[in-house]
Short mmCIF file of C-alpha atoms (C1' of nucleotides) in Angstrom, two decimals:
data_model
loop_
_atom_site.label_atom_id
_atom_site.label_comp_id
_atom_site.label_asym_id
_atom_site.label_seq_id
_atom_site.Cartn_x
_atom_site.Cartn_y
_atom_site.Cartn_z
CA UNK D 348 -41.17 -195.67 -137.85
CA UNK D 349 -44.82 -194.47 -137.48
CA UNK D 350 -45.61 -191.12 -135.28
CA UNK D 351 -42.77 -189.07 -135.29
CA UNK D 352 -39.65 -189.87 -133.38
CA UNK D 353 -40.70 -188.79 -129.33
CA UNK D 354 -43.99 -190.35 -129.82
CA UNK D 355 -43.32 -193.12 -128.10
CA UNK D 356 -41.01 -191.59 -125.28
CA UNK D 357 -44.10 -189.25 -125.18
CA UNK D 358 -46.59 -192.06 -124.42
CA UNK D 359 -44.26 -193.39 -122.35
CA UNK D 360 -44.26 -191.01 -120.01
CA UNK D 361 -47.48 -190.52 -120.20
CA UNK D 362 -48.68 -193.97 -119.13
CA UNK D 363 -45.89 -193.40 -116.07
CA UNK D 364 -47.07 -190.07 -114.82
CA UNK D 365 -50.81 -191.06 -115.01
CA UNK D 366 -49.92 -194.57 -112.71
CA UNK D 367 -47.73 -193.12 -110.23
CA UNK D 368 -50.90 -191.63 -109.53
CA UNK D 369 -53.23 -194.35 -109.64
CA UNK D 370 -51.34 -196.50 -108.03
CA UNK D 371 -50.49 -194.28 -104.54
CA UNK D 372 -54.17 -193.88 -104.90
CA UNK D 373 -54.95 -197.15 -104.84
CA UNK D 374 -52.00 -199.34 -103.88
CA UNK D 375 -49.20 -201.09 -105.59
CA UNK D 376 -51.68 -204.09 -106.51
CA UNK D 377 -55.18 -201.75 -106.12
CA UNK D 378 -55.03 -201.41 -110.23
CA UNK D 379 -54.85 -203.25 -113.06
CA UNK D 380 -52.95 -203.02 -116.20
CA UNK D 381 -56.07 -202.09 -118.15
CA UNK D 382 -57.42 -199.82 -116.28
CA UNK D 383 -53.94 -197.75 -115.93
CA UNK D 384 -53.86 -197.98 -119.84
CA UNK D 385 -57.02 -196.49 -120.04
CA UNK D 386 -55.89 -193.90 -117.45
CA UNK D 387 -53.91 -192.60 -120.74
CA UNK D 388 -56.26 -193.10 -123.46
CA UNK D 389 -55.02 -196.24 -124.97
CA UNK D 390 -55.60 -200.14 -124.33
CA UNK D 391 -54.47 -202.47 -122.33
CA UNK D 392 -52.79 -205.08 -125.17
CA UNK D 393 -50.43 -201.65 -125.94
CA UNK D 394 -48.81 -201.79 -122.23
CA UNK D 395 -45.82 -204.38 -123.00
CA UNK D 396 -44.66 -202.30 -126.10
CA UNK D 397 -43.64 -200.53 -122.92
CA UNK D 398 -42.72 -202.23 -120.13
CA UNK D 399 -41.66 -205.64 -119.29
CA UNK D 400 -44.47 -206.48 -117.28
CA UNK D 401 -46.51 -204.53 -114.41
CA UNK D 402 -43.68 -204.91 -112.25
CA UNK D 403 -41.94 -202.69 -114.41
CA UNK D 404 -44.10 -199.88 -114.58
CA UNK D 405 -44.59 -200.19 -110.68
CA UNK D 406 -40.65 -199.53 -110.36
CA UNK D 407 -40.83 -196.80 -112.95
CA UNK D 408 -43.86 -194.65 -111.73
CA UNK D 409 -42.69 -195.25 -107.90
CA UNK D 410 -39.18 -193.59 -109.15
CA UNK D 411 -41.23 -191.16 -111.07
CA UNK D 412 -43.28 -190.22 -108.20
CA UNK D 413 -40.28 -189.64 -105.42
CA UNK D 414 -38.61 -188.04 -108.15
CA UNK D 415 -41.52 -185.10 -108.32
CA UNK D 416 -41.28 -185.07 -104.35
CA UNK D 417 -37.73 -184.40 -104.05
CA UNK D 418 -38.48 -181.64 -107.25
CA UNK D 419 -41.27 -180.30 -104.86
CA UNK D 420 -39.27 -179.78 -102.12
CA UNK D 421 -36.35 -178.76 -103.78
CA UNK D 422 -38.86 -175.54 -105.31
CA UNK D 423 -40.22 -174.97 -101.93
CA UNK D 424 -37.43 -174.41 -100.39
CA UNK D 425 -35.85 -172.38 -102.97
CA UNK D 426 -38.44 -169.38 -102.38
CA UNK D 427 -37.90 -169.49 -98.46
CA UNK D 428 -35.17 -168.51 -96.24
CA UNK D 429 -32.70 -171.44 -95.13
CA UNK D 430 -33.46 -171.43 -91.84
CA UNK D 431 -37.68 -171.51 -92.74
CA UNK D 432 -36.60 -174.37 -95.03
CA UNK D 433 -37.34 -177.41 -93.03
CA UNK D 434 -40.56 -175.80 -91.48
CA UNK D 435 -41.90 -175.14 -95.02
CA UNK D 436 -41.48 -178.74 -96.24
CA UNK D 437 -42.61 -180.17 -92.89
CA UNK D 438 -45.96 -178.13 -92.75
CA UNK D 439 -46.79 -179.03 -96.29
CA UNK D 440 -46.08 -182.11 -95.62
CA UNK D 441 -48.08 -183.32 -92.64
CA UNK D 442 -50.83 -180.87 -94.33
CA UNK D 443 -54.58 -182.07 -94.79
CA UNK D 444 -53.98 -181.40 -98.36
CA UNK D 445 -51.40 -184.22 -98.89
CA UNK D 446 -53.24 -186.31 -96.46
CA UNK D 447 -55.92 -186.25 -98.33
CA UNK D 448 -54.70 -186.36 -102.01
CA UNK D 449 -52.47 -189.59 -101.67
CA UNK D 450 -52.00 -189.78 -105.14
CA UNK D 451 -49.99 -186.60 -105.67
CA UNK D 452 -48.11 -186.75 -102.13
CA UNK D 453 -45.56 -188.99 -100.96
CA UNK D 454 -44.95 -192.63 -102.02
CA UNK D 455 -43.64 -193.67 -98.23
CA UNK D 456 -47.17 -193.92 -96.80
CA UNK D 457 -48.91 -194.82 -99.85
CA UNK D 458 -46.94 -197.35 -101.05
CA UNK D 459 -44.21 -198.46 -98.84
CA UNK D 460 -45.26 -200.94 -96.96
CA UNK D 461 -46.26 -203.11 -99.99
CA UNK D 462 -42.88 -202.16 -102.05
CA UNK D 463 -41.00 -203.63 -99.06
CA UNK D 464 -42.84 -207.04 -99.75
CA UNK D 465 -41.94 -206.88 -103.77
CA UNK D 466 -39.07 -208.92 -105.19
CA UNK D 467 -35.65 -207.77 -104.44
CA UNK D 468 -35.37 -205.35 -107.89
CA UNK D 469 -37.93 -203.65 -106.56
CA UNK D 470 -37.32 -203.16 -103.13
CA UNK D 471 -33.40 -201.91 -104.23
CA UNK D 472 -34.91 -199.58 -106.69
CA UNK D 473 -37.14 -198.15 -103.59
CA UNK D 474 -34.16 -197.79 -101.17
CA UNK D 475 -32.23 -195.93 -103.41
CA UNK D 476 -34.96 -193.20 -103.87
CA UNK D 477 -35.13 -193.24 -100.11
CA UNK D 478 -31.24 -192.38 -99.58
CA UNK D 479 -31.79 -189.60 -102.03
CA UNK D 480 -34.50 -188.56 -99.70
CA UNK D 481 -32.84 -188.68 -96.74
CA UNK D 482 -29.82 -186.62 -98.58
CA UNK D 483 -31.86 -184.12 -99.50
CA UNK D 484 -33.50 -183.93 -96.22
CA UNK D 485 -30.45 -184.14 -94.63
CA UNK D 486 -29.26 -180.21 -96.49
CA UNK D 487 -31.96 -178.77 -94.58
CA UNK D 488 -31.06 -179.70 -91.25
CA UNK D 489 -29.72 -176.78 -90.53
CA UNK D 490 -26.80 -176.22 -88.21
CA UNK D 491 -25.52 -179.67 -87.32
CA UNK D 492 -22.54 -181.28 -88.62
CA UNK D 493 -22.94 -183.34 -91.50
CA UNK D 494 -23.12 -186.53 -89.93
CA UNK D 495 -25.49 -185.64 -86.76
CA UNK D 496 -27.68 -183.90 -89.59
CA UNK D 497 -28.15 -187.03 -91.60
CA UNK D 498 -29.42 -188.67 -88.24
CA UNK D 499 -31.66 -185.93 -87.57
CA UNK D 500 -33.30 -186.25 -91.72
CA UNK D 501 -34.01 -189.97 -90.93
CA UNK D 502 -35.52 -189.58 -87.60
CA UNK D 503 -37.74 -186.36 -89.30
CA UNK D 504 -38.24 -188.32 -92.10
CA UNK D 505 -39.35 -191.24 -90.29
CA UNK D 506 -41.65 -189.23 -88.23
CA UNK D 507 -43.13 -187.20 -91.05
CA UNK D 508 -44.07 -190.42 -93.08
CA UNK D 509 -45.09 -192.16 -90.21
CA UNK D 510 -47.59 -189.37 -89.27
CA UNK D 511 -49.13 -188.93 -92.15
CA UNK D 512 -49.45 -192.81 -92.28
CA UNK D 513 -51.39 -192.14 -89.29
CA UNK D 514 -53.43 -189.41 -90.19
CA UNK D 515 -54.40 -191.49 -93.56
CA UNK D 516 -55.98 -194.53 -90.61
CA UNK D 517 -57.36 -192.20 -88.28
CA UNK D 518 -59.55 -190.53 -91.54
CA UNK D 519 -60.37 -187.68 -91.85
CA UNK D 520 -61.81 -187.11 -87.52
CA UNK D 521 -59.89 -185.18 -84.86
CA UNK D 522 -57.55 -187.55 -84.16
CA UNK D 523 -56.59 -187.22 -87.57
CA UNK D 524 -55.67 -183.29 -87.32
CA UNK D 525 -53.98 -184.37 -84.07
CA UNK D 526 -51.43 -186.24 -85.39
CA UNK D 527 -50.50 -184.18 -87.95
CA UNK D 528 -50.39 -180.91 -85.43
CA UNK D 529 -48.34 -183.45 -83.20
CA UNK D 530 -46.09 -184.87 -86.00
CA UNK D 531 -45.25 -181.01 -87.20
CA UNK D 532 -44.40 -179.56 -83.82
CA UNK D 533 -42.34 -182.52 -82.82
CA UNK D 534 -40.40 -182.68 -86.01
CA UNK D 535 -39.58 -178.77 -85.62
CA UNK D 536 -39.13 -178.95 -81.91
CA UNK D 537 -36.96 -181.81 -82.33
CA UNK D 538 -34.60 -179.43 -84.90
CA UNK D 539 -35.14 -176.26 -82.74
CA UNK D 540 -33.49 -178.24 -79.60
CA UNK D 541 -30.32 -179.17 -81.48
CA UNK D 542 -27.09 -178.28 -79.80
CA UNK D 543 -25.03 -174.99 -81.62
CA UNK D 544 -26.85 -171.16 -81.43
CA UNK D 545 -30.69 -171.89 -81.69
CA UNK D 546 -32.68 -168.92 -82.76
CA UNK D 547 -34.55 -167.02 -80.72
CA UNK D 548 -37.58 -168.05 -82.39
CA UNK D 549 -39.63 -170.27 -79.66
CA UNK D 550 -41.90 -173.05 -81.25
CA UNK D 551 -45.88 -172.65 -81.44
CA UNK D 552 -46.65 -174.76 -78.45
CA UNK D 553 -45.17 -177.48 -76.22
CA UNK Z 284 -74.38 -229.74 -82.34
CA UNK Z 285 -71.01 -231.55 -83.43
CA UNK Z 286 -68.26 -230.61 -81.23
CA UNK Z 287 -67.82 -229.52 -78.11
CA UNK Z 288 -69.18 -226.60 -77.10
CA UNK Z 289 -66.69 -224.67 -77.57
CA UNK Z 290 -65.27 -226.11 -80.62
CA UNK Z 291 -66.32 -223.82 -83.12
CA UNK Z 292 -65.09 -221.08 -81.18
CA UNK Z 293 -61.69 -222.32 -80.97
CA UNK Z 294 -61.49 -222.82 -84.67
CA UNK Z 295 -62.93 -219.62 -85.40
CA UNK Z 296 -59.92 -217.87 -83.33
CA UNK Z 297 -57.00 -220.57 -84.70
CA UNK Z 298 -58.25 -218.94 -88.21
CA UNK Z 299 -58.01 -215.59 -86.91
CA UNK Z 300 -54.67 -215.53 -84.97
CA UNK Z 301 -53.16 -217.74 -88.18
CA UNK Z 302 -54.75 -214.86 -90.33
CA UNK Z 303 -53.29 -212.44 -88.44
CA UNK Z 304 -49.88 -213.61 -88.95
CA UNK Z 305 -49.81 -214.20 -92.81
CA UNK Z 306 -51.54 -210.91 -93.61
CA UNK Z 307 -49.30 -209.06 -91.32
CA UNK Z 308 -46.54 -210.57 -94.02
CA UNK Z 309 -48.44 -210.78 -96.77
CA UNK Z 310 -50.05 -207.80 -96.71
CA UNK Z 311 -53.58 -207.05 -96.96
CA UNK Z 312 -54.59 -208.44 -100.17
CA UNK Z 313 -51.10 -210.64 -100.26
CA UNK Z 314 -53.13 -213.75 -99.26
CA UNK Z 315 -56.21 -216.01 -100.63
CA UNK Z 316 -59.13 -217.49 -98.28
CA UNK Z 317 -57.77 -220.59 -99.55
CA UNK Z 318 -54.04 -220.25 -97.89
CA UNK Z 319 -55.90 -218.80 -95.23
CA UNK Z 320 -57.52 -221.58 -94.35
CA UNK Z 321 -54.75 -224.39 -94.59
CA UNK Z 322 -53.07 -222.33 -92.32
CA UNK Z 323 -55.38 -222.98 -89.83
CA UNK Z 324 -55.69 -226.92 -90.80
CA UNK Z 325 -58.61 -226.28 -92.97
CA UNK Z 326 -60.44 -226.14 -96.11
CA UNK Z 327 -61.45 -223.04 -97.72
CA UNK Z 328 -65.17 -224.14 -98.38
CA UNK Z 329 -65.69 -224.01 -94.64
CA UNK Z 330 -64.41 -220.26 -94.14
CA UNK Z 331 -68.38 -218.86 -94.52
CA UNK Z 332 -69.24 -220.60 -91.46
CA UNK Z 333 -67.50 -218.24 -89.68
CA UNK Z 334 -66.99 -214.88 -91.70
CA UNK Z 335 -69.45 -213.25 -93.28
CA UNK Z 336 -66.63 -212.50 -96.11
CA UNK Z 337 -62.70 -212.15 -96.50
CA UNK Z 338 -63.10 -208.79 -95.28
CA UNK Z 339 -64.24 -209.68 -92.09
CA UNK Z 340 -61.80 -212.04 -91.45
CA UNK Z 341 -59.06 -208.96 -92.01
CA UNK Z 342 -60.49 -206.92 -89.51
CA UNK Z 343 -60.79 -209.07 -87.02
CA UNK Z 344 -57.44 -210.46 -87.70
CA UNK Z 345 -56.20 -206.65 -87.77
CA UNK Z 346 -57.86 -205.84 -83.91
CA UNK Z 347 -56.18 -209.57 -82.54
CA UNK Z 348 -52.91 -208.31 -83.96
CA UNK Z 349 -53.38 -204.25 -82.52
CA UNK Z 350 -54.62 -206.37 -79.28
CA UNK Z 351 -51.82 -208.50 -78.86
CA UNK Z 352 -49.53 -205.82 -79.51
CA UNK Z 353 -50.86 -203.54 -76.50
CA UNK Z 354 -50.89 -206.95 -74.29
CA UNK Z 355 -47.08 -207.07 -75.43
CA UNK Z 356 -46.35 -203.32 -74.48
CA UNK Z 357 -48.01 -203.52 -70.99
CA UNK Z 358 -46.08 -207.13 -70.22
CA UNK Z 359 -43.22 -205.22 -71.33
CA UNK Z 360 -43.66 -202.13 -69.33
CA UNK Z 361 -44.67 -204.34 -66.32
CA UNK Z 362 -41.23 -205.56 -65.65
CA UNK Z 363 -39.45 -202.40 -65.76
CA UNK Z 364 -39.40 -199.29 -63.46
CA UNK Z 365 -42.08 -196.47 -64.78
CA UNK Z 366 -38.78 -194.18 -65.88
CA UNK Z 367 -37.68 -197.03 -68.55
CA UNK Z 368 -40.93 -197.92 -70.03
CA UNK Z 369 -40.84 -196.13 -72.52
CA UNK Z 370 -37.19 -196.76 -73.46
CA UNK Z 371 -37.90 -200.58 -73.11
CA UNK Z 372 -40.83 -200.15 -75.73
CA UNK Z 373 -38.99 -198.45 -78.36
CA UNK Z 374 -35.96 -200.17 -77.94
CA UNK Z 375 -38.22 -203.74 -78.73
CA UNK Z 376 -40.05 -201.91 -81.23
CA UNK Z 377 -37.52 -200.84 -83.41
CA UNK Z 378 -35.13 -203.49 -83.02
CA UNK Z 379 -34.15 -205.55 -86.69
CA UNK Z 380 -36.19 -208.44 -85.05
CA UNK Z 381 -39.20 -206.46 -85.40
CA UNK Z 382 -38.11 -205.34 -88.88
CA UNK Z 383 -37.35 -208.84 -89.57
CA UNK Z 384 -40.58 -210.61 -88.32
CA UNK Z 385 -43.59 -208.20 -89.59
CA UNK Z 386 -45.85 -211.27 -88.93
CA UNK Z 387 -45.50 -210.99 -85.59
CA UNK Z 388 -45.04 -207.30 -85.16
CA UNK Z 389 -47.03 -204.03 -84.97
CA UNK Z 390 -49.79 -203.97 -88.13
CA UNK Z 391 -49.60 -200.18 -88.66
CA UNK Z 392 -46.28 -199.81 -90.59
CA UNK Z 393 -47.77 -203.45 -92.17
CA UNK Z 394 -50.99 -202.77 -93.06
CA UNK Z 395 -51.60 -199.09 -92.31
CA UNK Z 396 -51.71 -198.09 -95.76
CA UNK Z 397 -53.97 -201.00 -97.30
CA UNK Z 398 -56.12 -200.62 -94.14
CA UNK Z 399 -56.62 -196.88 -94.84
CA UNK Z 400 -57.94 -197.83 -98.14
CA UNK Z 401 -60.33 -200.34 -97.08
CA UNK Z 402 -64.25 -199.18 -96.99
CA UNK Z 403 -65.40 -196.94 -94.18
CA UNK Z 404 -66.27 -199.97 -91.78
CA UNK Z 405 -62.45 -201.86 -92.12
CA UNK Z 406 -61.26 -198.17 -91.72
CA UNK Z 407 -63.12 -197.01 -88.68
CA UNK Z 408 -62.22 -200.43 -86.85
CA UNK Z 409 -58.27 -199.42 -87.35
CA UNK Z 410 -58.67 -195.94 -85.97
CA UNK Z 411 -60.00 -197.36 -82.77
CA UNK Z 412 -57.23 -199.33 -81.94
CA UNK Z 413 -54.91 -196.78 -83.27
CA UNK Z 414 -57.11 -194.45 -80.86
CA UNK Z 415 -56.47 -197.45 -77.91
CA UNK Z 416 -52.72 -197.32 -78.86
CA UNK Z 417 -52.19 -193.68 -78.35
CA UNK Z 418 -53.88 -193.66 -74.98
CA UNK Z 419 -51.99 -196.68 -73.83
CA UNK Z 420 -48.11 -194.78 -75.07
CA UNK Z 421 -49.54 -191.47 -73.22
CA UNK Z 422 -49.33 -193.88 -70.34
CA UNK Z 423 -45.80 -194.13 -70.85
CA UNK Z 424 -44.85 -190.73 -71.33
CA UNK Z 425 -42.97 -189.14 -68.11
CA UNK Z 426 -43.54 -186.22 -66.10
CA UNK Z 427 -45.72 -184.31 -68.68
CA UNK Z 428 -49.67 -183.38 -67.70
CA UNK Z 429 -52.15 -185.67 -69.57
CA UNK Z 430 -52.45 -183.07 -72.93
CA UNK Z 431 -48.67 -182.42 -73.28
CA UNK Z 432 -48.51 -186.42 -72.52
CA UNK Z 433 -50.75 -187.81 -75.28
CA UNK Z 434 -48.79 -185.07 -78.36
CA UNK Z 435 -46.00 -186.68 -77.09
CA UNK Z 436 -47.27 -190.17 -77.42
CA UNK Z 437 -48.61 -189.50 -80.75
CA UNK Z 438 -45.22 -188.24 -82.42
CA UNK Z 439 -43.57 -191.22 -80.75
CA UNK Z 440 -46.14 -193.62 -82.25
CA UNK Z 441 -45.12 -191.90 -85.42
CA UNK Z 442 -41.96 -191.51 -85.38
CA UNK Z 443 -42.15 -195.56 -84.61
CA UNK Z 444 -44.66 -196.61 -87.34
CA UNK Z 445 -42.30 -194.35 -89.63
CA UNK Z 446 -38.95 -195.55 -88.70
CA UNK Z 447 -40.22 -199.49 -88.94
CA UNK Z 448 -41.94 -198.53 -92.58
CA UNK Z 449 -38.38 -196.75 -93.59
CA UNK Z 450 -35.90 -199.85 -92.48
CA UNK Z 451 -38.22 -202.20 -94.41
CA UNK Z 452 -38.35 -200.65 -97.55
CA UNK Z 453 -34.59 -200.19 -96.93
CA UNK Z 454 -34.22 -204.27 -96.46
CA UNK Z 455 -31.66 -204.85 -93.67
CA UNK Z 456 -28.85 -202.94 -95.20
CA UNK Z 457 -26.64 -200.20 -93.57
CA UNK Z 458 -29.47 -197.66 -94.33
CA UNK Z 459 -31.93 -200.18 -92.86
CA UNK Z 460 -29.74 -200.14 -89.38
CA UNK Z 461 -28.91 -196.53 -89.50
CA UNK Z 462 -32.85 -195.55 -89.59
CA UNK Z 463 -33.86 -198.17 -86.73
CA UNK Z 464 -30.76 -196.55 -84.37
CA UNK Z 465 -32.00 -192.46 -85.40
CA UNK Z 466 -35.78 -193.28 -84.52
CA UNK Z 467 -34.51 -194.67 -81.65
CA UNK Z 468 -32.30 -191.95 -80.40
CA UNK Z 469 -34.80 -189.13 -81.49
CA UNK Z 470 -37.57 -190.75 -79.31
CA UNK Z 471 -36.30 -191.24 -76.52
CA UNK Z 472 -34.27 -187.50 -77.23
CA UNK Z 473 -38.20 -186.41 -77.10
CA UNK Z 474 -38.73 -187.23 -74.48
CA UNK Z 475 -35.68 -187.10 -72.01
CA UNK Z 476 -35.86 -182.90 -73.08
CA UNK Z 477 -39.47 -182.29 -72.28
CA UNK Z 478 -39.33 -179.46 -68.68
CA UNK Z 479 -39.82 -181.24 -65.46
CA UNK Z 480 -36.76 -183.25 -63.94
CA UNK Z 481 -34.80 -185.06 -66.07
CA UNK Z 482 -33.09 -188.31 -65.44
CA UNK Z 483 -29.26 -188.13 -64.58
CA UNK Z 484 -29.05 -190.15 -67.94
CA UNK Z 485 -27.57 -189.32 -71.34
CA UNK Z 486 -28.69 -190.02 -74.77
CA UNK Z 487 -26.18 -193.15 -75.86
CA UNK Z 488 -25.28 -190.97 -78.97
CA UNK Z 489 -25.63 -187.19 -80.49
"C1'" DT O 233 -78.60 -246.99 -70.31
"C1'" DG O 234 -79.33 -247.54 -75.19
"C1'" DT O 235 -81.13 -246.15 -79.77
"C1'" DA O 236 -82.94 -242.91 -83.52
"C1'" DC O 237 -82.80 -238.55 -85.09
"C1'" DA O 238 -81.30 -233.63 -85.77
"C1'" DT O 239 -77.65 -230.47 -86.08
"C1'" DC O 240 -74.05 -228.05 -88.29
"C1'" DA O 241 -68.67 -227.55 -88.75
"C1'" DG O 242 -66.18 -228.88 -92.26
"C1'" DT O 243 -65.43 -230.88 -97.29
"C1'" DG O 244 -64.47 -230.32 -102.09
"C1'" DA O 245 -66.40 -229.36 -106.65
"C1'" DA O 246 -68.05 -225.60 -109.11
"C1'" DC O 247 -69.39 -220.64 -110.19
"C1'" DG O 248 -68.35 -216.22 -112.32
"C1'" DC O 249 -65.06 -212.83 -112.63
"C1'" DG O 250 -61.00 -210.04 -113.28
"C1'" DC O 251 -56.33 -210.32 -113.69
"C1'" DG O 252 -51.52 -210.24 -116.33
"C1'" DT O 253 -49.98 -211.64 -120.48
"C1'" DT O 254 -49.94 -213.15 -125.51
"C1'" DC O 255 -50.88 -212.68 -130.23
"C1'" DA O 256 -52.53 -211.87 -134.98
"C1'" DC O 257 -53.72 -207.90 -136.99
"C1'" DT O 258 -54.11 -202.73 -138.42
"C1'" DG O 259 -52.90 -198.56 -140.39
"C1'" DA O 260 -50.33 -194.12 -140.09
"C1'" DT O 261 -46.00 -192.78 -140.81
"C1'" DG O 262 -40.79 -192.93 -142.10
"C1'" DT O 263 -37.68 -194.49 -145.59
"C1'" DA O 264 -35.89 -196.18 -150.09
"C1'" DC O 265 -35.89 -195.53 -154.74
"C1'" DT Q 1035 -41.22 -184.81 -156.05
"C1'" DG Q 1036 -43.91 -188.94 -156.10
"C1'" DT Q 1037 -44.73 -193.90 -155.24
"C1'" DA Q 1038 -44.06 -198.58 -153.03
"C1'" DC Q 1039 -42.66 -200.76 -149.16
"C1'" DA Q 1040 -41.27 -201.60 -144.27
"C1'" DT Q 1041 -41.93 -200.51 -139.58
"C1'" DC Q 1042 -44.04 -200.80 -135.23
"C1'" DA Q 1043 -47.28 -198.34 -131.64
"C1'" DG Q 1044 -51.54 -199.48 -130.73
"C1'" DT Q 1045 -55.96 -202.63 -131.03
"C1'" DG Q 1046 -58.98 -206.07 -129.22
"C1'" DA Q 1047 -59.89 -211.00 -128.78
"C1'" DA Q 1048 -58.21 -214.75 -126.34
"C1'" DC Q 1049 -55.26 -217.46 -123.00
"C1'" DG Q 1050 -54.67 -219.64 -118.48
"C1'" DC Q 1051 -54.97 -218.81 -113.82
"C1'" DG Q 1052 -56.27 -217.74 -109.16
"C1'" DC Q 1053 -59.48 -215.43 -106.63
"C1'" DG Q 1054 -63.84 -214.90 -103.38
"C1'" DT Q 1055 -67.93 -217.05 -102.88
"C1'" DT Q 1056 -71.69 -220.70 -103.23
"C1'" DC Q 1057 -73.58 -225.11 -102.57
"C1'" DA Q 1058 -74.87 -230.02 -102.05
"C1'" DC Q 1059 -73.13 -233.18 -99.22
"C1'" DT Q 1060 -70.84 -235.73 -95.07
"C1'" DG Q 1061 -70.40 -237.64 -90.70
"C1'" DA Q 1062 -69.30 -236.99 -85.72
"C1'" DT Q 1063 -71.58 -235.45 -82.02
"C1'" DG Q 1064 -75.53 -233.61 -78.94
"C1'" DT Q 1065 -80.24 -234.37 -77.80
"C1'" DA Q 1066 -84.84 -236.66 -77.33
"C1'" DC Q 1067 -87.10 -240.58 -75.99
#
DNA sequence: TGTACATCAGTGAACGCGCGTTCACTGATGTAC
DNA sequence: TGTACATCAGTGAACGCGCGTTCACTGATGTAC
């Protein structure tokens, strides 16, 4: 075999990492295989010693990319308090910073809307990233019983993509800071209000 | 001039509301001038006649959809007492016919991401009829001042855009019905706990 | 009222271009002896 | 340890195709007389 034996793994990963970029920077169809191949320093006729076909590496750096979300939140809210936990994701989350770096941030806003429309392979490998989201989300809810806590990481989730789908339209004008300030505070209110001992923390504004 | 007066006219908006339809499916970039205009009983070599480009076409196609989803709200809302507006809106909104038929449904979870990537002219023309949206959903926020109204309206519009974008990429599985029934309850939860009087009425589910 | 002409919405062939994919080839490295 | 061969990641030209756009033309209608 030529290059040594995790060359190829290597390049690989390389070619994934530098699309799941690209591609929530541009959409699931805003960049072509050539391009992404040059992305990592090599060219295009390369790309199906890799993959299948673009499909393929769609699927793969989509998975890649919710993967390094779920990784991100995971280390955010390991250096926080439990009950800071949710607050910490959420504010990074509907942040100007993600808003406006879509192609390190979350693959719900960028690229859902067009995943949803991809063949069925696609779409399955997509909704099982998003149940691991909503899993994960669902361990910082905090104190709800399992079950009413899952509800309460979809509707958060729902809102927090949704808002910063929003805030992506509106640009980058007032409105745009509006709905994320409106999108945070709901999320957290929406937690705060939960039934069981709330803490006497009240939230920002109402 | 060939045609009744207001022939071309007539055309021009069969192309449009036809347009609106199959992009809203589609997606953005999902469909050719060509399909475009056998949708609309034509043939593509006619299309410059009354776009200046394909791009043109979207955004007009984009306000007719944002339009006729505002006329739909306010029919909507018309036929209920002020108090259930709101709940009447959501309740259509997120429903798996909505999720079912994005052609005829809201264009932000459809196109919100493509749209936000379009140049600075395609963009601006979204944000104003997002910017129209939000003012018409403060309308239908209860017994809040104006301010407190239109933060509320935004989250909802969020938490709606969010939960739609979620239950598509999710296909119409369990998942897919368990995300339209939490955006649901956490709206209308919102709402119903904001100070003033509250309804008599209880939340269908915890 | 009837006829000749001008208009222009719509037709369909053609354009240049970029795309995803294929393929014959290369050459650095691993392996066999 | 050194040499000959096999492998295969990567190259770059080429493919067929569909796209947005252009253009010469058509023919039904409105308008001028």
């Amino acid at each position: 075999m030529r290059y040594s034996r995790e060359h190829k793994q290597e390049t690989h990963d390389r070619i994934v990492k530098k699309a799941s970029v690209r591609l929530r920077e541009k959409g699931a169809h805003g960049i072509g295989v050539a391009d992404l191949m040059k992305e990592a320093g090599l060219t295009h006729g390369g790309f199906y010693a890799h993959f299948d076909s673009r499909e393929a590496l769609v699927i793969e750096a989509f998975a890649y990319a919710m993967d390094r979300s779920m990784e991100h939140w995971r280390k955010q809210s390991d250096q926080v308090a439990p009950e800071k936990q949710l607050t910490q994701i959420v504010e990074t989350y509907l942040s100007t910073l993600h808003r406006d770096n879509p192609g390190h941030g979350c693959s719900i806003p960028a690229l859902g809307a067009e995943i949803a429309r991809e063949s069925p392979k696609t779409r399955k490998a997509f909704a099982g990233k998003l149940d691991e989201m909503v899993e994960m989300m669902t361990d910082f809810i905090p104190n709800l019983p399992r079950k009413a806590a899952r509800k309460q990481a979809i509707a958060t989730l729902a809102t927090m993509a949704g808002a910063m789908l929003l805030a992506r339209i509106a640009g980058s004008s007032e409105l745009s800071d509006e709905v994320l300030k409106a999108g945070k505070d709901s999320v957290l209110e929406g937690v705060k209000r939960e039934p069981v001992k709330v803490a006497p923390k009240k939230p920002k504004q109402v």
